[in-house]
Coordinates of C-alpha atoms in Angstrom, one line a residue:
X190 CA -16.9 -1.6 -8.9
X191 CA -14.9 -3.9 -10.6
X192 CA -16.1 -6.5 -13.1
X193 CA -14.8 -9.8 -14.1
X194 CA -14.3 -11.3 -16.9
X195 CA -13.7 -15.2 -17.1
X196 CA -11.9 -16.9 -20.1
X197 CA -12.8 -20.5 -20.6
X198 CA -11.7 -23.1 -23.0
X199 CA -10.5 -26.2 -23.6
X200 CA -6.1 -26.5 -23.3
X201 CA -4.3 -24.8 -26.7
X202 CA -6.9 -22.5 -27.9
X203 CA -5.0 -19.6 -27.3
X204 CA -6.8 -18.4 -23.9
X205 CA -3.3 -17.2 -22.8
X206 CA -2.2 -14.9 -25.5
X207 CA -6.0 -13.8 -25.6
X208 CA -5.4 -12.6 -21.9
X209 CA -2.2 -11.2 -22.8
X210 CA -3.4 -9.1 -25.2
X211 CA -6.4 -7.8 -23.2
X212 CA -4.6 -6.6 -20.4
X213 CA -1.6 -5.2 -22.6
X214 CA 1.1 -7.5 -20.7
X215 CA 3.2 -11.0 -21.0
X216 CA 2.2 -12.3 -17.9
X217 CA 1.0 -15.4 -19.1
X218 CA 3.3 -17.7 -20.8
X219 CA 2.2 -18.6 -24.0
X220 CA 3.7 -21.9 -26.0
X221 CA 2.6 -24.9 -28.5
X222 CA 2.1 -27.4 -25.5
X223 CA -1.2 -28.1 -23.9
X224 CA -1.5 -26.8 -20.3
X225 CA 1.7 -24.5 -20.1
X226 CA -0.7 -21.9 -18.1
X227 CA -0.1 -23.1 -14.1
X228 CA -0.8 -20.1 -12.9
X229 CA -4.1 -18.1 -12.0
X230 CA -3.5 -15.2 -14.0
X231 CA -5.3 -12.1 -13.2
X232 CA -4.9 -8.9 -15.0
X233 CA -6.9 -5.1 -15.5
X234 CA -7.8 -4.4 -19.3
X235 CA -8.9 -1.0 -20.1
X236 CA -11.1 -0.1 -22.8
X237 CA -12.9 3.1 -23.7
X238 CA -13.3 4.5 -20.3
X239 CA -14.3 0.9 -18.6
X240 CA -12.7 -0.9 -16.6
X241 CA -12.9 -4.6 -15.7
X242 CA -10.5 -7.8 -15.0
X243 CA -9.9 -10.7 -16.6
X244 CA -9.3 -14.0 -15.2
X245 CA -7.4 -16.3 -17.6
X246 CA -8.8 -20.0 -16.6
X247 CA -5.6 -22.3 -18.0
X248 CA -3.9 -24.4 -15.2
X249 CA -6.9 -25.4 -13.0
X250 CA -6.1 -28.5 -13.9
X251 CA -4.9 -29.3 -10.5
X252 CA -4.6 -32.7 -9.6
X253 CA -2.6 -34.8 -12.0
X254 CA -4.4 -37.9 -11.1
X255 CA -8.0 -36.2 -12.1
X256 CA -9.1 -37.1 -15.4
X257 CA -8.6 -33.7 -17.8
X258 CA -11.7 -33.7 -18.8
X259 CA -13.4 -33.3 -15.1
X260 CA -10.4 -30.8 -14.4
X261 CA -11.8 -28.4 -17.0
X262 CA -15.2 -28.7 -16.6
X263 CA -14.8 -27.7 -13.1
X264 CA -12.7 -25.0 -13.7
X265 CA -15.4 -23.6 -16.3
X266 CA -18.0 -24.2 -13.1
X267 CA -16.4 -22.4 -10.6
X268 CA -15.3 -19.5 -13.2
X269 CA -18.5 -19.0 -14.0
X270 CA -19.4 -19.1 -10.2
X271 CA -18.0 -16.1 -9.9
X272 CA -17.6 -14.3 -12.9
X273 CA -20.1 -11.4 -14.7
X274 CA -19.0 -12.5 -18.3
X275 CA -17.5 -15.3 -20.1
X276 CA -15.7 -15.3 -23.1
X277 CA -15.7 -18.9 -24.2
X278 CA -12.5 -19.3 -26.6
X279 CA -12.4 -22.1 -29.7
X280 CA -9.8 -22.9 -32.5
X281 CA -11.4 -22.3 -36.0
X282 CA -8.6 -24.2 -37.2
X283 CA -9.6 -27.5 -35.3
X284 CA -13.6 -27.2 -35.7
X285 CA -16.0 -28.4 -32.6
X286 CA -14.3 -30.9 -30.6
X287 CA -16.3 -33.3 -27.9
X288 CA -14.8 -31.1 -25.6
X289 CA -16.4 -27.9 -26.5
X290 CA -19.0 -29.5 -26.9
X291 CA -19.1 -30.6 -23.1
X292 CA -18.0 -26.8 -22.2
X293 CA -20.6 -25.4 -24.3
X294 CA -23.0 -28.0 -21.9
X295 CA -22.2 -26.3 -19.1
X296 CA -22.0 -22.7 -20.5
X297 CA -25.8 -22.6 -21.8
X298 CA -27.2 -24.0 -18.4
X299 CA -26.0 -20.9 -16.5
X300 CA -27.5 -17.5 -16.3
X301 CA -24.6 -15.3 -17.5
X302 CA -23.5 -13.7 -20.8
X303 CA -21.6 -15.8 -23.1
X304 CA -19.7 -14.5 -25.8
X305 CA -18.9 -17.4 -28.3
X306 CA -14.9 -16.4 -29.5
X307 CA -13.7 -18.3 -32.5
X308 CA -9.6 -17.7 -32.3
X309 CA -6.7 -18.1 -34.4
X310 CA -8.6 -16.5 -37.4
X311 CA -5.3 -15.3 -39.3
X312 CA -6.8 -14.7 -42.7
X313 CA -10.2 -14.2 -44.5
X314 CA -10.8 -17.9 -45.4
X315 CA -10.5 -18.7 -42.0
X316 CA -14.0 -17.2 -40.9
X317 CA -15.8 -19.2 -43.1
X318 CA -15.3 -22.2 -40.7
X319 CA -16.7 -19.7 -38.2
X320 CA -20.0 -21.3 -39.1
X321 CA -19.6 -24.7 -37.7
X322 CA -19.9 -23.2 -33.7
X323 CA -23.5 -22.3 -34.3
X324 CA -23.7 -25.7 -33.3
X325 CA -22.7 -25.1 -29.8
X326 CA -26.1 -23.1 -29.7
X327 CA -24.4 -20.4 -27.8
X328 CA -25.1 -17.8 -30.6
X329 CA -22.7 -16.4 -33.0
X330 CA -19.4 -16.9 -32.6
X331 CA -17.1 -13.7 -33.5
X332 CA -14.0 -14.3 -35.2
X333 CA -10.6 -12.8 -33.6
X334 CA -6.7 -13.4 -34.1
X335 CA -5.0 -13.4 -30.3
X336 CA -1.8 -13.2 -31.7
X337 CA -2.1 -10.4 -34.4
X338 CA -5.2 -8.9 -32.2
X339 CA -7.2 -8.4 -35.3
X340 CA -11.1 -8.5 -34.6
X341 CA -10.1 -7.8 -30.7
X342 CA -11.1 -4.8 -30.9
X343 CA -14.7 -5.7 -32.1
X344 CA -14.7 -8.4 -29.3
X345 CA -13.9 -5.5 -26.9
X346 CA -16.8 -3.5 -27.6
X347 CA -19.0 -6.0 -27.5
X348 CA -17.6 -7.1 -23.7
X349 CA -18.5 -3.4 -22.5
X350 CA -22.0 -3.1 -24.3
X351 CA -22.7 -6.5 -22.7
X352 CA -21.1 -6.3 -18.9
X353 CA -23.9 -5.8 -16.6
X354 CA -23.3 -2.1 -15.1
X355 CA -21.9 -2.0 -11.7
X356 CA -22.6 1.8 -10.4
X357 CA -22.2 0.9 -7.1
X358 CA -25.6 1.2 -5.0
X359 CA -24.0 4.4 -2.7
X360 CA -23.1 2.9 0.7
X361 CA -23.0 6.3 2.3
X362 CA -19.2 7.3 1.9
X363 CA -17.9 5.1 4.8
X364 CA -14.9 3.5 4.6
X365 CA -14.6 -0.2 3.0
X366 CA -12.6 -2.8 4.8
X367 CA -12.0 -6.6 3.3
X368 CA -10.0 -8.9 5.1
X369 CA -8.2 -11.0 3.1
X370 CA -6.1 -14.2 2.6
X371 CA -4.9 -17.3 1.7
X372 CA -7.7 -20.0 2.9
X373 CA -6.8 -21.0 6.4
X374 CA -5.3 -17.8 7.4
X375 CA -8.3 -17.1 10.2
X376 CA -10.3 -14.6 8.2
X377 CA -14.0 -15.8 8.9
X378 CA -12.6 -16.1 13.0
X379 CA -11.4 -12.2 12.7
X380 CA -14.6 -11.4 11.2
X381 CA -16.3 -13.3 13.6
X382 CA -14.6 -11.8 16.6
X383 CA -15.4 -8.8 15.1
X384 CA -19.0 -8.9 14.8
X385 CA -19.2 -11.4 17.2
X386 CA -21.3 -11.1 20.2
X387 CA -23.9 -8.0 19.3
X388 CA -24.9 -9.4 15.8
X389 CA -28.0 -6.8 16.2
X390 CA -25.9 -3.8 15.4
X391 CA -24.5 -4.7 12.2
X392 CA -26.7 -4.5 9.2
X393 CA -25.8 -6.3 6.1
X394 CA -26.7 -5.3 2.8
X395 CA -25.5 -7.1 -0.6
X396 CA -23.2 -5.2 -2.9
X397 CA -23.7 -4.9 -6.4
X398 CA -21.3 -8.0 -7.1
X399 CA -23.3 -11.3 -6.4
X400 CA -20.5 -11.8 -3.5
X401 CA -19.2 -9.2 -1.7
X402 CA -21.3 -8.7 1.3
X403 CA -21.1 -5.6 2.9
X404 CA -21.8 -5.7 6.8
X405 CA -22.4 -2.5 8.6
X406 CA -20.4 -2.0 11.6
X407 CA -21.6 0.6 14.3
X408 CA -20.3 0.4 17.8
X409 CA -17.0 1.4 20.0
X410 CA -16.6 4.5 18.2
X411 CA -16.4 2.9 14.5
X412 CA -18.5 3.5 11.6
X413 CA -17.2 1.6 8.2
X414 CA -18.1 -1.3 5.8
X415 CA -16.6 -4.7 6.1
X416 CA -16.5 -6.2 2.3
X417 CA -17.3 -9.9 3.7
X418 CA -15.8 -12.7 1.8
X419 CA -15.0 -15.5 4.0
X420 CA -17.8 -18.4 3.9
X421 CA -20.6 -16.1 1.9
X422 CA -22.6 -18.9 -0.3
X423 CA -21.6 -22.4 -0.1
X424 CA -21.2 -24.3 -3.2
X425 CA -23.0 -27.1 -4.1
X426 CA -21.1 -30.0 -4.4
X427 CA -18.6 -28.4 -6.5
X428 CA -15.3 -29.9 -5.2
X429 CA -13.7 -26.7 -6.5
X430 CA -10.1 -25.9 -6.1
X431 CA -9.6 -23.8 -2.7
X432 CA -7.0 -21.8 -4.0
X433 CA -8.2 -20.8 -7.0
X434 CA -11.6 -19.9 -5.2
X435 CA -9.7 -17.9 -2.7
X436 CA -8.3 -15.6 -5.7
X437 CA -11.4 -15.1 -7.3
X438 CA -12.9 -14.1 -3.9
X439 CA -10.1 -11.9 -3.1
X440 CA -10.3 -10.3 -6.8
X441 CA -14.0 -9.4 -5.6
X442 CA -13.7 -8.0 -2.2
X443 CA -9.9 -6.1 -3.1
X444 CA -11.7 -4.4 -5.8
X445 CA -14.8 -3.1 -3.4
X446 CA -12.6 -1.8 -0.5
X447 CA -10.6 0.9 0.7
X448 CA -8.4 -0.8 2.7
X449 CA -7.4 -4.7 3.0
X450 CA -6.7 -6.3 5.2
X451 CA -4.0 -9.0 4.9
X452 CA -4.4 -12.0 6.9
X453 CA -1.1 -14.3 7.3
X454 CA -0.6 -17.1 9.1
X455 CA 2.2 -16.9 11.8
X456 CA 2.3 -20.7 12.0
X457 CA 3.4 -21.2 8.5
X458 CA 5.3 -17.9 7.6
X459 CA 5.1 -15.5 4.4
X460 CA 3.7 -18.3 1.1
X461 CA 3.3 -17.7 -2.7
X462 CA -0.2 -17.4 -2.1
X463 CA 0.1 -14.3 0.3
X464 CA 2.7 -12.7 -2.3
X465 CA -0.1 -13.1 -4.8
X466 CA -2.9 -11.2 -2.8
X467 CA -0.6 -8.4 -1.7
X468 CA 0.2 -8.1 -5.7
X469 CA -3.7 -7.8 -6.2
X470 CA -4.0 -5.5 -3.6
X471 CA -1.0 -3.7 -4.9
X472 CA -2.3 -2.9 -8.5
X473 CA -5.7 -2.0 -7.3
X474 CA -4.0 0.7 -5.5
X475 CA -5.9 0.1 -2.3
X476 CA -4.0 0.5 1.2
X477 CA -2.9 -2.3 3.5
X478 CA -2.8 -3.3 7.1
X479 CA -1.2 -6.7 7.6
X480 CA -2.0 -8.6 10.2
X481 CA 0.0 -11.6 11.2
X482 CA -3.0 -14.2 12.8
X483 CA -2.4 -17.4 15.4
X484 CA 0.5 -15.4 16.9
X485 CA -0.2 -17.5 20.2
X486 CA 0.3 -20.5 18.7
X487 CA 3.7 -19.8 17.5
X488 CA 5.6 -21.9 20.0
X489 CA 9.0 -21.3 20.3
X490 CA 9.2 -17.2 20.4
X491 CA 13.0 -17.0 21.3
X492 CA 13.4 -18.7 17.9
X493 CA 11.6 -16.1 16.4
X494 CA 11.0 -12.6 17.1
X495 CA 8.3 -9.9 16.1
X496 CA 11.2 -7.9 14.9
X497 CA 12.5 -10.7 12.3
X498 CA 9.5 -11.7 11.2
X499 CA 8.5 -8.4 10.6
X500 CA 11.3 -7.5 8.7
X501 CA 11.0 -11.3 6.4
X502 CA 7.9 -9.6 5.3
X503 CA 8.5 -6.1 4.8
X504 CA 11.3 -7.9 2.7
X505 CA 9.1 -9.8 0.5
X506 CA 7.1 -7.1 0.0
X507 CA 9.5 -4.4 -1.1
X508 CA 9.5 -1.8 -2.3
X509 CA 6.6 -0.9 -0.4
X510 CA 7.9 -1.3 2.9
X511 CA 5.6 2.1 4.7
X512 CA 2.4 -0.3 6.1
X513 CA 1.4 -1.0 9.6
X514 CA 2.2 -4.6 10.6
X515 CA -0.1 -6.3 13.7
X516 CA 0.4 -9.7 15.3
X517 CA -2.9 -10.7 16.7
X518 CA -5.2 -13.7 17.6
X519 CA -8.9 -13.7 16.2
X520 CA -9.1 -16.6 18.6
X521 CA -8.8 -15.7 21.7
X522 CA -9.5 -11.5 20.3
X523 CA -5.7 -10.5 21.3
X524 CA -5.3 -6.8 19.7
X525 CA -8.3 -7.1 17.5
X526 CA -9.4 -4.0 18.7
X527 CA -5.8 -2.2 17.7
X528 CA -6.8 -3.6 13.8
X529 CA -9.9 -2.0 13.5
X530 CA -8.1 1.1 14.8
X531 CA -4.9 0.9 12.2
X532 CA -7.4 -0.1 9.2
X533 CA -8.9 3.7 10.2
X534 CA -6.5 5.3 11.1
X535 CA -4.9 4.2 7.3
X536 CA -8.0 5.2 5.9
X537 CA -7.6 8.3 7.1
X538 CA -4.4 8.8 5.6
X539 CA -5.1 7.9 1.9
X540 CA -7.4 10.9 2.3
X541 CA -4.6 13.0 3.2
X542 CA -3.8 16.2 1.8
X543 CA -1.1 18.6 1.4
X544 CA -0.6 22.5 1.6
X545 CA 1.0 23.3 -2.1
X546 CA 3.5 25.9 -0.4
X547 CA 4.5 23.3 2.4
X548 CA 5.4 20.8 -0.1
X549 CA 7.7 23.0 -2.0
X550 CA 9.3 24.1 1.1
X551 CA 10.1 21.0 2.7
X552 CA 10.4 18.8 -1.6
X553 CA 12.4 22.1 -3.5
X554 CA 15.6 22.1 -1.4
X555 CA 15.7 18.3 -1.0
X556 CA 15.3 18.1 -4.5
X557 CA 17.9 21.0 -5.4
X558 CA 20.4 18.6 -2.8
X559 CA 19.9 15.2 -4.9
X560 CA 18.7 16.2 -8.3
X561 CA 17.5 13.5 -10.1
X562 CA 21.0 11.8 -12.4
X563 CA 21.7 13.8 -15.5
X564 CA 21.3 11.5 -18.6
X565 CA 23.4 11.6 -21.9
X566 CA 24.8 15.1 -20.4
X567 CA 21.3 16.9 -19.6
X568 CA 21.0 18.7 -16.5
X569 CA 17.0 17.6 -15.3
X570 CA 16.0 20.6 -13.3
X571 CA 12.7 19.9 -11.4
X572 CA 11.2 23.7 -10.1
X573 CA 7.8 23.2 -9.1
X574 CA 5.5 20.3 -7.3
X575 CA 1.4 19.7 -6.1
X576 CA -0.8 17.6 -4.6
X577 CA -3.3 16.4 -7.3
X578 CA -7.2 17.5 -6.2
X579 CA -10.0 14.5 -5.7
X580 CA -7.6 11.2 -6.7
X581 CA -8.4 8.0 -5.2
X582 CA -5.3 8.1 -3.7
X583 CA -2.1 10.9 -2.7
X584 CA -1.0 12.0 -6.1
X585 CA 1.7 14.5 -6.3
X586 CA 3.0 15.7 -9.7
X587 CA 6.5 17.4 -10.1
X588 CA 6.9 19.8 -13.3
X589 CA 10.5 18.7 -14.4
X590 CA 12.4 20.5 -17.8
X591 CA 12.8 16.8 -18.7
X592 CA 10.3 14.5 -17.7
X593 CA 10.9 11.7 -19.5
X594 CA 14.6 11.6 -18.4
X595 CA 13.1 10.3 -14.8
X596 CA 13.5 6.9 -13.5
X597 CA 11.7 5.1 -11.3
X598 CA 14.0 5.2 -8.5
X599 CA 14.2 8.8 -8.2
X600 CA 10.0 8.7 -8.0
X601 CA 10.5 6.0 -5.1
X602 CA 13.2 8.5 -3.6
X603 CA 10.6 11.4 -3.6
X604 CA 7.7 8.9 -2.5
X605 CA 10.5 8.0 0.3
X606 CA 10.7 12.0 1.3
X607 CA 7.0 12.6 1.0
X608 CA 6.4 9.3 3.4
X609 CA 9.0 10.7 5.7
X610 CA 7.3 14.3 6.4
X611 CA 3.7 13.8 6.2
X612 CA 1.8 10.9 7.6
X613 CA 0.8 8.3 4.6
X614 CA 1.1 5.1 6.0
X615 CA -0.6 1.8 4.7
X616 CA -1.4 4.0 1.8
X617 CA -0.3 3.8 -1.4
X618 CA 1.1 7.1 -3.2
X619 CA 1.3 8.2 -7.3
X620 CA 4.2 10.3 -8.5
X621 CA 3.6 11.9 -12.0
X622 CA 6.3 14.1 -13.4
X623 CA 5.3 16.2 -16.0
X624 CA 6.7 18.6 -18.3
X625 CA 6.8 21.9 -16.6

């Protein structure tokens, strides 16, 4: 079970680079000017055997017109909302400013862990200023250096003593579905129609996670988990950006699933906001049903065909192309049913397995007829391949004389091979080569 982590600050601390360097990427964009961060960014960071996400909090600041100072003390609000942790980030070079002061407000009124970060401590003298945040009366504030990472990896321990420990209660091993979207795509009407009518047969129990709500669901045959997050608390008069809300959520209820899934709306076609769920769902690993909602009210169908528009989004969403696609209504329950069935029946294939000597016999020769391109005039011969035991997901490892000569579009071609004789769909599959 996933925990996440919520960096907060005022603009120009350095929350970006901080997030950069925790989850061992460049996605965020980092520069001198206040604001740069527009995007949510969302990102893993590993450390000694745990596991948890971080949310970087720059570029809430949505409307133009609000005053800053509202904008981020929302933004702090609703992290916090949904976060487990908070790092709150503040310049040593600039002191306490009014506005930490105001975040700091907020930050000691709520019930979660705080861990005071005093950045942009680039040499010795510079934690001596450290003392002035004891003021904030969030406790002591621990010195770091984003951008040369020195003092991070204190920080780091001290997030994974601290995060509360999510052992998931055991839901007995039934499968996990969320439905997922951008706001508006119809996923509290598909849960809905779902549940619907005999509300007596569904059981609900909490997860671990203050949000995710896991509903049992017993009848026609099924047995699994739906990982609830349309409409699960609302907020007190926090007039919270939707979108931003509907990450966070998603974060949540990707992490606790085996399969997701994916709500678009046929109305208004394949947005960034879909692109960015899929990309969560993506480097979670979990598998994916998509299923295109308000098909009925789509109105000019010669315009637009199931074919084309199922192709636009297999598109996008390359390379992965090998998921089941649905168009259905949650309003009037048009091939609902056939959803529940796919998100099963793709569940049922991420738990698929492999005979060792079946996939030698059908991977050796195909292998032997497009070996992998020789580099810099090495032959790379690949002689033996397996299905790992007990992964989350199918993962096969090929024993190669040159492993590190293999690119990724010769793993995508054996994916492609291993999709094309055994049944896989919706989920997603790891390739290792190794040295044999």
């Amino acid at each position: 079970m996933g925990n996440l982590v919520a960096i907060v600050g005022r603009p120009n601390v350095g929350k970006s680079t901080l997030f950069n360097r925790l989850t061992n990427t460049r996605h965020a964009i980092v520069s001198d000017v206040a604001g740069t961060t527009r995007d949510r960014q969302y990102g893993k960071c590993e450390w000694c055997g745990h596991e948890f996400s971080v949310v970087d909090t720059g570029g809430w600041v949505v409307n133009s017109d609000d005053i800053f100072e509202d904008a981020i003390r929302r933004q702090v609000i609703v992290a916090t909302e949904e976060a487990d942790l908070v790092l709150f980030l503040v310049d040593i070079k600039n002191g306490v400013t009014d506005w930490d002061e105001d975040v700091a407000q907020i930050l000691r009124r709520i019930k979660l862990p705080v861990i005071l970060v005093a950045n942009k401590a680039d040499n010795n003298e510079d934690n001596y200023y450290a003392a002035d945040f004891y003021a904030l009366g969030l406790g002591e504030p621990h010195t770091i250096s984003a951008a040369t990472g020195s003092g991070t990896g204190d920080l780091l321990d001290l997030v994974v003593e601290t995060l509360p420990n999510t052992d998931k209660e055991d839901l007995d091993e039934l499968p996990r579905f969320a439905v997922v979207g951008r706001p508006n795509a119809g996923k509290s009407s598909l849960i809905n129609a779902f549940i619907g009518e005999d509300r007596n047969i569904v059981t609900e129990i909490a997860g671990t996670t203050r949000d995710s709500i896991y509903t049992k669901y017993d009848k026609f045959g099924f047995n699994f988990y739906l990982v609830d997050t349309a409409g699960i608390r609302r907020k007190n008069k926090v007039t919270e950006d939707l979108e931003f809300y509907s990450v966070m959520r998603s974060i949540r209820a990707i992490e606790n699933s085996d399969v997701c899934i994916l709500m678009i709306d046929a109305t208004r076609g394949i947005e960034a906001q879909d692109m960015n769920i899929f990309q969560l769902i993506q480097r979670n690993n979990k598998s994916l049903v998509v299923v295109v909602n308000k098909w009925d009210l789509v109105e000019d169908k010669s315009q637009i065909s199931i074919k084309t528009f199922e192709n636009a989004i297999r598109e996008r969403m390359a390379p992965f192309v090998d998921f089941p696609i649905i168009f259905a209504s949650a309003l009037t329950k048009q091939r609902i049913f056939k959803i529940l069935e796919t998100a099963q029946w793709v569940y049922n294939n991420r738990k698929a397995r492999v005979g060792t000597t079946k996939l030698n016999e059908v991977m050796l020769p195909l292998i032997e007829a497009f070996p992998p391109p020789s580099i810099k005039g090495k032959y790379i011969k690949i002689k033996y391949c397996a299905q790992l035991p007990d992964t989350q997901i199918p993962s096969f490892v090929f024993y190669a004389n040159l492993p590190q000569y293999i690119r990724e579009p010769y793993k995508r071609f054996l994916e492609n091979k291993i999709r094309e004789h055994w049944e896989m769909t919706g989920s997603p599959i790891n390739i290792f080569i190794r040295q044999k």
